[in-house]
Amino acid sequence: MKKRPFVAANWKMNMTAGETRAWFEAWASLAGTEEADVVVCPPYTALAEAARRAAGIAVHLGGQSLHWEDAGAYTGEISGPMLADAGCRYVIIGHSERRRYFGETDETVQKRIAAAVRSSLRPIVCIGETLAERDKGRTLDVIRLQLDGGLAGLEEETIGGLIFAYEPVWAIGTGRTATPEQAQEVHRAVRGRLAEKIGKAASGYVIILYGGSVKPANARELLRKPDIDGFLVGGASLEAASFGEIVKESIRAYKEVN
Ligand code: PEP
């Protein structure tokens, strides 16, 4: 039995409070998205507006990152308690843009996971290879290293509660999506590595998302694959209508394979 689809929007450095209000107004006019778990990760400055708009509807909120300390002299950073206070239930950790532009490493990913869990935020942990790594045939090695580094020292129970997002760096914001077969190969390997850490049964419950130029036109075929449980969506999540279509296509695929 495949898991109910989980679809998360990563708005990155987009969307003012006013645009957030308009997005939620447009979302409210859509029907047929109820049979999926939907999460929106706005920029911090739009969280208050998003929390007001998401109250009472089946949309949960997530942060786009967090610091590993709960408070202190870290100018420009945001902490787990602050995200929880702002209404977040989830937080993205280790996005490839954070790794590439802001120096995140597997070690800081591990520290941020621990911080998120302390604040009862459910981490969405991003992993993925660059094009050069794929071309050298290193994809599965890179994924394994990211998993082993990011999860080092974490308890089995913590690992079992994480959500993973496989996001090939070459597919993010490029319009180039991994084929369903390429994505499934990596998702299967992720689940396999998790099985070695927390056991096969527990690994079967872990949600593993795909991210990288997901659109309404490619969501269904990807979600039909057995180890793909949903999506982390960047560009196509900025319009409520296209994000809603991705959610609906995911629900359609889920029903087809169950
Ligand atoms: C992302 O940044 O997580 C992402 C998947 O972006 P896009 O959908 O735009 O490729």
PDB file of C-alpha atoms and ligand atoms in Angstrom:
ATOM      1  CA  MET A   1       0.000   0.000   0.000  1.00  0.00           C
ATOM      2  CA  LYS A   2       1.520   3.309  -1.088  1.00  0.00           C
ATOM      3  CA  LYS A   3       1.512   6.209   1.365  1.00  0.00           C
ATOM      4  CA  ARG A   4      -0.858   9.156   0.995  1.00  0.00           C
ATOM      5  CA  PRO A   5       0.969  11.803  -1.094  1.00  0.00           C
ATOM      6  CA  PHE A   6       2.937  14.486   0.730  1.00  0.00           C
ATOM      7  CA  VAL A   7       3.508  17.642  -1.315  1.00  0.00           C
ATOM      8  CA  ALA A   8       5.525  20.594  -0.036  1.00  0.00           C
ATOM      9  CA  ALA A   9       6.010  24.037  -1.581  1.00  0.00           C
ATOM     10  CA  ASN A  10       9.388  25.730  -1.234  1.00  0.00           C
ATOM     11  CA  TRP A  11       8.854  29.392  -2.038  1.00  0.00           C
ATOM     12  CA  LYS A  12      12.549  30.233  -1.523  1.00  0.00           C
ATOM     13  CA  MET A  13      13.238  34.020  -1.588  1.00  0.00           C
ATOM     14  CA  ASN A  14       9.891  34.835  -3.211  1.00  0.00           C
ATOM     15  CA  MET A  15       6.495  36.092  -2.052  1.00  0.00           C
ATOM     16  CA  THR A  16       5.683  39.176  -0.003  1.00  0.00           C
ATOM     17  CA  ALA A  17       2.923  39.111   2.616  1.00  0.00           C
ATOM     18  CA  GLY A  18       0.501  40.531   0.035  1.00  0.00           C
ATOM     19  CA  GLU A  19       1.429  37.878  -2.528  1.00  0.00           C
ATOM     20  CA  THR A  20       1.024  35.247   0.170  1.00  0.00           C
ATOM     21  CA  ARG A  21      -2.493  36.493   0.892  1.00  0.00           C
ATOM     22  CA  ALA A  22      -3.352  36.303  -2.827  1.00  0.00           C
ATOM     23  CA  TRP A  23      -1.875  32.783  -3.058  1.00  0.00           C
ATOM     24  CA  PHE A  24      -4.045  31.523  -0.201  1.00  0.00           C
ATOM     25  CA  GLU A  25      -7.128  33.217  -1.659  1.00  0.00           C
ATOM     26  CA  ALA A  26      -6.502  31.401  -4.936  1.00  0.00           C
ATOM     27  CA  TRP A  27      -5.828  28.145  -3.069  1.00  0.00           C
ATOM     28  CA  ALA A  28      -9.159  28.440  -1.237  1.00  0.00           C
ATOM     29  CA  SER A  29     -11.005  28.353  -4.558  1.00  0.00           C
ATOM     30  CA  LEU A  30      -9.434  25.009  -5.556  1.00  0.00           C
ATOM     31  CA  ALA A  31     -11.123  21.715  -4.767  1.00  0.00           C
ATOM     32  CA  GLY A  32      -9.799  18.158  -4.713  1.00  0.00           C
ATOM     33  CA  THR A  33      -6.565  18.587  -2.775  1.00  0.00           C
ATOM     34  CA  GLU A  34      -7.791  17.132   0.531  1.00  0.00           C
ATOM     35  CA  GLU A  35      -6.440  13.614   0.086  1.00  0.00           C
ATOM     36  CA  ALA A  36      -2.817  14.719   0.271  1.00  0.00           C
ATOM     37  CA  ASP A  37      -0.682  16.222   3.026  1.00  0.00           C
ATOM     38  CA  VAL A  38       0.168  19.751   1.893  1.00  0.00           C
ATOM     39  CA  VAL A  39       2.917  21.940   3.340  1.00  0.00           C
ATOM     40  CA  VAL A  40       3.909  25.478   2.346  1.00  0.00           C
ATOM     41  CA  CYS A  41       7.352  26.862   3.254  1.00  0.00           C
ATOM     42  CA  PRO A  42       7.197  30.667   2.831  1.00  0.00           C
ATOM     43  CA  PRO A  43      10.023  33.127   3.494  1.00  0.00           C
ATOM     44  CA  TYR A  44      10.167  34.122   7.175  1.00  0.00           C
ATOM     45  CA  THR A  45       8.626  37.546   6.548  1.00  0.00           C
ATOM     46  CA  ALA A  46       5.479  35.938   5.100  1.00  0.00           C
ATOM     47  CA  LEU A  47       5.016  33.333   7.843  1.00  0.00           C
ATOM     48  CA  ALA A  48       2.615  35.436   9.934  1.00  0.00           C
ATOM     49  CA  GLU A  49       0.345  36.075   6.949  1.00  0.00           C
ATOM     50  CA  ALA A  50       0.574  32.422   5.888  1.00  0.00           C
ATOM     51  CA  ALA A  51      -0.290  31.267   9.420  1.00  0.00           C
ATOM     52  CA  ARG A  52      -3.385  33.497   9.433  1.00  0.00           C
ATOM     53  CA  ARG A  53      -4.487  32.166   6.034  1.00  0.00           C
ATOM     54  CA  ALA A  54      -3.684  28.503   6.744  1.00  0.00           C
ATOM     55  CA  ALA A  55      -5.625  28.456  10.026  1.00  0.00           C
ATOM     56  CA  GLY A  56      -8.519  26.035   9.722  1.00  0.00           C
ATOM     57  CA  ILE A  57      -7.554  24.665   6.295  1.00  0.00           C
ATOM     58  CA  ALA A  58      -5.560  21.537   5.533  1.00  0.00           C
ATOM     59  CA  VAL A  59      -2.279  23.302   4.783  1.00  0.00           C
ATOM     60  CA  HIS A  60       0.630  23.144   7.207  1.00  0.00           C
ATOM     61  CA  LEU A  61       3.617  25.473   7.313  1.00  0.00           C
ATOM     62  CA  GLY A  62       7.336  24.890   7.238  1.00  0.00           C
ATOM     63  CA  GLY A  63      10.475  26.982   7.574  1.00  0.00           C
ATOM     64  CA  GLN A  64      13.139  26.970   4.852  1.00  0.00           C
ATOM     65  CA  SER A  65      16.035  26.467   7.296  1.00  0.00           C
ATOM     66  CA  LEU A  66      16.888  26.965  10.962  1.00  0.00           C
ATOM     67  CA  HIS A  67      19.940  27.524  13.119  1.00  0.00           C
ATOM     68  CA  TRP A  68      21.230  24.697  15.311  1.00  0.00           C
ATOM     69  CA  GLU A  69      21.127  26.827  18.463  1.00  0.00           C
ATOM     70  CA  ASP A  70      17.804  27.760  20.055  1.00  0.00           C
ATOM     71  CA  ALA A  71      18.743  31.413  20.639  1.00  0.00           C
ATOM     72  CA  GLY A  72      21.776  33.681  20.800  1.00  0.00           C
ATOM     73  CA  ALA A  73      24.096  36.066  18.984  1.00  0.00           C
ATOM     74  CA  TYR A  74      23.621  34.770  15.408  1.00  0.00           C
ATOM     75  CA  THR A  75      22.636  37.833  13.388  1.00  0.00           C
ATOM     76  CA  GLY A  76      20.355  37.025  10.485  1.00  0.00           C
ATOM     77  CA  GLU A  77      19.505  33.514  11.651  1.00  0.00           C
ATOM     78  CA  ILE A  78      16.228  31.968  12.815  1.00  0.00           C
ATOM     79  CA  SER A  79      15.763  29.271  15.438  1.00  0.00           C
ATOM     80  CA  GLY A  80      13.551  26.237  15.937  1.00  0.00           C
ATOM     81  CA  PRO A  81      11.551  27.808  18.794  1.00  0.00           C
ATOM     82  CA  MET A  82      10.911  30.880  16.580  1.00  0.00           C
ATOM     83  CA  LEU A  83       9.616  28.741  13.698  1.00  0.00           C
ATOM     84  CA  ALA A  84       7.400  26.715  16.028  1.00  0.00           C
ATOM     85  CA  ASP A  85       6.080  29.944  17.556  1.00  0.00           C
ATOM     86  CA  ALA A  86       5.301  31.253  14.048  1.00  0.00           C
ATOM     87  CA  GLY A  87       3.117  28.205  13.365  1.00  0.00           C
ATOM     88  CA  CYS A  88       5.534  25.873  11.567  1.00  0.00           C
ATOM     89  CA  ARG A  89       5.350  22.099  11.906  1.00  0.00           C
ATOM     90  CA  TYR A  90       8.069  21.336   9.358  1.00  0.00           C
ATOM     91  CA  VAL A  91      11.440  22.689   8.327  1.00  0.00           C
ATOM     92  CA  ILE A  92      13.579  22.147   5.223  1.00  0.00           C
ATOM     93  CA  ILE A  93      17.184  21.253   6.076  1.00  0.00           C
ATOM     94  CA  GLY A  94      20.220  21.007   3.806  1.00  0.00           C
ATOM     95  CA  HIS A  95      18.645  22.303   0.604  1.00  0.00           C
ATOM     96  CA  SER A  96      21.265  22.246  -2.160  1.00  0.00           C
ATOM     97  CA  GLU A  97      21.064  26.046  -2.451  1.00  0.00           C
ATOM     98  CA  ARG A  98      21.976  26.298   1.246  1.00  0.00           C
ATOM     99  CA  ARG A  99      24.808  23.812   0.748  1.00  0.00           C
ATOM    100  CA  ARG A 100      26.083  25.627  -2.349  1.00  0.00           C
ATOM    101  CA  TYR A 101      25.723  29.294  -1.391  1.00  0.00           C
ATOM    102  CA  PHE A 102      25.746  29.276   2.412  1.00  0.00           C
ATOM    103  CA  GLY A 103      28.295  26.648   3.288  1.00  0.00           C
ATOM    104  CA  GLU A 104      26.003  23.979   4.735  1.00  0.00           C
ATOM    105  CA  THR A 105      27.649  20.624   5.209  1.00  0.00           C
ATOM    106  CA  ASP A 106      26.471  17.194   6.287  1.00  0.00           C
ATOM    107  CA  GLU A 107      27.706  18.106   9.779  1.00  0.00           C
ATOM    108  CA  THR A 108      25.551  21.240   9.997  1.00  0.00           C
ATOM    109  CA  VAL A 109      22.647  19.263   8.533  1.00  0.00           C
ATOM    110  CA  GLN A 110      22.983  16.836  11.437  1.00  0.00           C
ATOM    111  CA  LYS A 111      23.054  19.691  13.973  1.00  0.00           C
ATOM    112  CA  ARG A 112      20.033  21.364  12.411  1.00  0.00           C
ATOM    113  CA  ILE A 113      18.075  18.079  12.446  1.00  0.00           C
ATOM    114  CA  ALA A 114      18.747  17.772  16.172  1.00  0.00           C
ATOM    115  CA  ALA A 115      17.640  21.389  16.713  1.00  0.00           C
ATOM    116  CA  ALA A 116      14.442  20.874  14.719  1.00  0.00           C
ATOM    117  CA  VAL A 117      13.522  17.798  16.714  1.00  0.00           C
ATOM    118  CA  ARG A 118      14.096  19.708  19.990  1.00  0.00           C
ATOM    119  CA  SER A 119      11.422  22.170  18.824  1.00  0.00           C
ATOM    120  CA  SER A 120       9.043  19.434  17.601  1.00  0.00           C
ATOM    121  CA  LEU A 121       9.562  20.471  13.984  1.00  0.00           C
ATOM    122  CA  ARG A 122       9.601  17.648  11.448  1.00  0.00           C
ATOM    123  CA  PRO A 123      12.679  17.976   9.222  1.00  0.00           C
ATOM    124  CA  ILE A 124      12.539  17.642   5.441  1.00  0.00           C
ATOM    125  CA  VAL A 125      16.160  16.670   4.770  1.00  0.00           C
ATOM    126  CA  CYS A 126      17.430  17.400   1.248  1.00  0.00           C
ATOM    127  CA  ILE A 127      20.041  15.290  -0.516  1.00  0.00           C
ATOM    128  CA  GLY A 128      21.147  15.113  -4.129  1.00  0.00           C
ATOM    129  CA  GLU A 129      24.060  14.889  -6.520  1.00  0.00           C
ATOM    130  CA  THR A 130      25.471  17.450  -8.956  1.00  0.00           C
ATOM    131  CA  LEU A 131      25.581  16.820 -12.691  1.00  0.00           C
ATOM    132  CA  ALA A 132      29.341  16.216 -12.542  1.00  0.00           C
ATOM    133  CA  GLU A 133      28.842  13.591  -9.843  1.00  0.00           C
ATOM    134  CA  ARG A 134      26.100  11.871 -11.862  1.00  0.00           C
ATOM    135  CA  ASP A 135      28.230  11.920 -15.020  1.00  0.00           C
ATOM    136  CA  LYS A 136      31.049  10.224 -13.106  1.00  0.00           C
ATOM    137  CA  GLY A 137      28.640   7.488 -11.974  1.00  0.00           C
ATOM    138  CA  ARG A 138      28.932   8.629  -8.342  1.00  0.00           C
ATOM    139  CA  THR A 139      25.242   9.363  -7.631  1.00  0.00           C
ATOM    140  CA  LEU A 140      24.554   6.542  -5.190  1.00  0.00           C
ATOM    141  CA  ASP A 141      27.894   7.056  -3.391  1.00  0.00           C
ATOM    142  CA  VAL A 142      27.156  10.762  -2.909  1.00  0.00           C
ATOM    143  CA  ILE A 143      23.678  10.031  -1.590  1.00  0.00           C
ATOM    144  CA  ARG A 144      25.069   7.473   0.811  1.00  0.00           C
ATOM    145  CA  LEU A 145      27.716   9.887   2.095  1.00  0.00           C
ATOM    146  CA  GLN A 146      25.116  12.633   2.600  1.00  0.00           C
ATOM    147  CA  LEU A 147      22.842  10.256   4.473  1.00  0.00           C
ATOM    148  CA  ASP A 148      25.617   8.850   6.648  1.00  0.00           C
ATOM    149  CA  GLY A 149      27.012  12.311   7.449  1.00  0.00           C
ATOM    150  CA  GLY A 150      23.674  14.021   8.014  1.00  0.00           C
ATOM    151  CA  LEU A 151      22.312  11.243  10.214  1.00  0.00           C
ATOM    152  CA  ALA A 152      25.475  10.506  12.211  1.00  0.00           C
ATOM    153  CA  GLY A 153      24.741   9.978  15.882  1.00  0.00           C
ATOM    154  CA  LEU A 154      20.977  10.434  15.568  1.00  0.00           C
ATOM    155  CA  GLU A 155      18.743   7.918  17.308  1.00  0.00           C
ATOM    156  CA  GLU A 156      16.754   5.404  15.287  1.00  0.00           C
ATOM    157  CA  GLU A 157      13.508   6.949  16.455  1.00  0.00           C
ATOM    158  CA  THR A 158      14.624  10.372  15.186  1.00  0.00           C
ATOM    159  CA  ILE A 159      15.700   8.981  11.821  1.00  0.00           C
ATOM    160  CA  GLY A 160      12.395   7.140  11.444  1.00  0.00           C
ATOM    161  CA  GLY A 161      10.493  10.434  11.826  1.00  0.00           C
ATOM    162  CA  LEU A 162      12.454  12.338   9.182  1.00  0.00           C
ATOM    163  CA  ILE A 163      11.189  13.206   5.726  1.00  0.00           C
ATOM    164  CA  PHE A 164      13.782  13.061   2.940  1.00  0.00           C
ATOM    165  CA  ALA A 165      13.777  14.973  -0.329  1.00  0.00           C
ATOM    166  CA  TYR A 166      15.916  13.601  -3.142  1.00  0.00           C
ATOM    167  CA  GLU A 167      16.689  16.648  -5.264  1.00  0.00           C
ATOM    168  CA  PRO A 168      19.260  16.142  -8.013  1.00  0.00           C
ATOM    169  CA  VAL A 169      21.043  19.503  -8.176  1.00  0.00           C
ATOM    170  CA  TRP A 170      20.980  19.436 -11.997  1.00  0.00           C
ATOM    171  CA  ALA A 171      17.165  19.261 -11.934  1.00  0.00           C
ATOM    172  CA  ILE A 172      16.458  22.164  -9.557  1.00  0.00           C
ATOM    173  CA  GLY A 173      15.082  25.198 -11.325  1.00  0.00           C
ATOM    174  CA  THR A 174      16.493  23.984 -14.653  1.00  0.00           C
ATOM    175  CA  GLY A 175      13.347  22.584 -16.247  1.00  0.00           C
ATOM    176  CA  ARG A 176      15.190  19.268 -16.494  1.00  0.00           C
ATOM    177  CA  THR A 177      13.454  16.580 -14.402  1.00  0.00           C
ATOM    178  CA  ALA A 178      14.918  13.217 -13.470  1.00  0.00           C
ATOM    179  CA  THR A 179      13.076  10.456 -15.300  1.00  0.00           C
ATOM    180  CA  PRO A 180      10.791   8.390 -13.067  1.00  0.00           C
ATOM    181  CA  GLU A 181      13.318   5.537 -13.420  1.00  0.00           C
ATOM    182  CA  GLN A 182      16.299   7.716 -12.398  1.00  0.00           C
ATOM    183  CA  ALA A 183      14.389   9.048  -9.402  1.00  0.00           C
ATOM    184  CA  GLN A 184      13.110   5.622  -8.365  1.00  0.00           C
ATOM    185  CA  GLU A 185      16.642   4.172  -8.487  1.00  0.00           C
ATOM    186  CA  VAL A 186      17.853   6.762  -5.965  1.00  0.00           C
ATOM    187  CA  HIS A 187      14.737   6.622  -3.792  1.00  0.00           C
ATOM    188  CA  ARG A 188      15.117   2.864  -3.556  1.00  0.00           C
ATOM    189  CA  ALA A 189      18.756   3.262  -2.537  1.00  0.00           C
ATOM    190  CA  VAL A 190      17.797   5.857   0.113  1.00  0.00           C
ATOM    191  CA  ARG A 191      15.215   3.517   1.576  1.00  0.00           C
ATOM    192  CA  GLY A 192      17.721   0.679   1.454  1.00  0.00           C
ATOM    193  CA  ARG A 193      20.305   2.685   3.389  1.00  0.00           C
ATOM    194  CA  LEU A 194      17.643   3.707   5.910  1.00  0.00           C
ATOM    195  CA  ALA A 195      16.677   0.043   6.302  1.00  0.00           C
ATOM    196  CA  GLU A 196      20.266  -0.679   7.341  1.00  0.00           C
ATOM    197  CA  LYS A 197      20.023   2.049   9.978  1.00  0.00           C
ATOM    198  CA  ILE A 198      16.511   1.603  11.381  1.00  0.00           C
ATOM    199  CA  GLY A 199      15.276  -1.730  10.015  1.00  0.00           C
ATOM    200  CA  LYS A 200      13.316  -2.638   6.910  1.00  0.00           C
ATOM    201  CA  ALA A 201       9.849  -2.261   8.435  1.00  0.00           C
ATOM    202  CA  ALA A 202      10.516   1.238   9.832  1.00  0.00           C
ATOM    203  CA  SER A 203      12.191   2.370   6.604  1.00  0.00           C
ATOM    204  CA  GLY A 204       9.022   1.488   4.713  1.00  0.00           C
ATOM    205  CA  TYR A 205       7.127   4.203   6.604  1.00  0.00           C
ATOM    206  CA  VAL A 206       9.645   6.973   5.889  1.00  0.00           C
ATOM    207  CA  ILE A 207       8.382   9.623   3.465  1.00  0.00           C
ATOM    208  CA  ILE A 208      10.821  10.192   0.586  1.00  0.00           C
ATOM    209  CA  LEU A 209      10.014  13.126  -1.693  1.00  0.00           C
ATOM    210  CA  TYR A 210      11.367  13.930  -5.137  1.00  0.00           C
ATOM    211  CA  GLY A 211      12.258  17.528  -6.038  1.00  0.00           C
ATOM    212  CA  GLY A 212      13.578  19.098  -9.226  1.00  0.00           C
ATOM    213  CA  SER A 213      11.405  20.828 -11.846  1.00  0.00           C
ATOM    214  CA  VAL A 214       8.245  19.006 -10.804  1.00  0.00           C
ATOM    215  CA  LYS A 215       5.271  20.257 -12.831  1.00  0.00           C
ATOM    216  CA  PRO A 216       1.641  19.184 -13.260  1.00  0.00           C
ATOM    217  CA  ALA A 217       2.732  17.354 -16.445  1.00  0.00           C
ATOM    218  CA  ASN A 218       5.346  15.094 -14.818  1.00  0.00           C
ATOM    219  CA  ALA A 219       4.008  14.583 -11.272  1.00  0.00           C
ATOM    220  CA  ARG A 220       1.770  11.599 -12.003  1.00  0.00           C
ATOM    221  CA  GLU A 221       4.408   9.384 -13.642  1.00  0.00           C
ATOM    222  CA  LEU A 222       6.908  10.121 -10.867  1.00  0.00           C
ATOM    223  CA  LEU A 223       4.488   9.401  -8.049  1.00  0.00           C
ATOM    224  CA  ARG A 224       3.469   6.073  -9.574  1.00  0.00           C
ATOM    225  CA  LYS A 225       6.937   4.755  -8.683  1.00  0.00           C
ATOM    226  CA  PRO A 226       6.894   2.660  -5.512  1.00  0.00           C
ATOM    227  CA  ASP A 227       9.461   4.609  -3.458  1.00  0.00           C
ATOM    228  CA  ILE A 228       8.343   8.133  -4.417  1.00  0.00           C
ATOM    229  CA  ASP A 229       5.918   9.399  -1.770  1.00  0.00           C
ATOM    230  CA  GLY A 230       5.476  13.015  -2.852  1.00  0.00           C
ATOM    231  CA  PHE A 231       7.272  16.153  -3.927  1.00  0.00           C
ATOM    232  CA  LEU A 232       9.187  19.226  -2.836  1.00  0.00           C
ATOM    233  CA  VAL A 233       8.227  21.862  -5.400  1.00  0.00           C
ATOM    234  CA  GLY A 234       9.999  25.161  -6.044  1.00  0.00           C
ATOM    235  CA  GLY A 235       9.075  27.214  -9.120  1.00  0.00           C
ATOM    236  CA  ALA A 236       5.748  25.549  -9.825  1.00  0.00           C
ATOM    237  CA  SER A 237       4.546  26.181  -6.257  1.00  0.00           C
ATOM    238  CA  LEU A 238       4.504  29.974  -6.619  1.00  0.00           C
ATOM    239  CA  GLU A 239       1.158  29.817  -8.416  1.00  0.00           C
ATOM    240  CA  ALA A 240      -1.576  28.213  -6.316  1.00  0.00           C
ATOM    241  CA  ALA A 241      -3.195  26.788  -9.452  1.00  0.00           C
ATOM    242  CA  SER A 242      -0.121  24.894 -10.710  1.00  0.00           C
ATOM    243  CA  PHE A 243       0.774  23.703  -7.215  1.00  0.00           C
ATOM    244  CA  GLY A 244      -2.836  22.529  -6.802  1.00  0.00           C
ATOM    245  CA  GLU A 245      -2.574  20.618 -10.091  1.00  0.00           C
ATOM    246  CA  ILE A 246       0.566  18.858  -8.838  1.00  0.00           C
ATOM    247  CA  VAL A 247      -1.279  17.876  -5.657  1.00  0.00           C
ATOM    248  CA  LYS A 248      -4.231  16.584  -7.673  1.00  0.00           C
ATOM    249  CA  GLU A 249      -2.004  14.633 -10.082  1.00  0.00           C
ATOM    250  CA  SER A 250      -0.292  13.073  -7.041  1.00  0.00           C
ATOM    251  CA  ILE A 251      -3.636  12.009  -5.596  1.00  0.00           C
ATOM    252  CA  ARG A 252      -4.612  10.577  -8.993  1.00  0.00           C
ATOM    253  CA  ALA A 253      -1.406   8.520  -9.227  1.00  0.00           C
ATOM    254  CA  TYR A 254      -1.816   7.351  -5.641  1.00  0.00           C
ATOM    255  CA  LYS A 255      -5.296   6.043  -6.390  1.00  0.00           C
ATOM    256  CA  GLU A 256      -4.110   4.344  -9.579  1.00  0.00           C
ATOM    257  CA  VAL A 257      -1.443   2.300  -7.836  1.00  0.00           C
ATOM    258  CA  ASN A 258      -3.343   1.430  -4.656  1.00  0.00           C
TER     259      ASN A 258
HETATM  260  C1  PEP B   1      13.521  23.116  -4.846  1.00  0.00           C
HETATM  261  O1  PEP B   1      14.161  24.144  -4.778  1.00  0.00           O
HETATM  262  O2  PEP B   1      13.358  22.433  -3.824  1.00  0.00           O
HETATM  263  C2  PEP B   1      12.981  22.727  -6.139  1.00  0.00           C
HETATM  264  C3  PEP B   1      12.657  21.482  -6.303  1.00  0.00           C
HETATM  265  O3  PEP B   1      12.882  23.713  -7.108  1.00  0.00           O
HETATM  266  P1  PEP B   1      12.226  23.565  -8.572  1.00  0.00           P
HETATM  267  O4  PEP B   1      10.908  22.831  -8.389  1.00  0.00           O
HETATM  268  O5  PEP B   1      12.027  24.960  -9.033  1.00  0.00           O
HETATM  269  O6  PEP B   1      13.163  22.773  -9.411  1.00  0.00           O
END
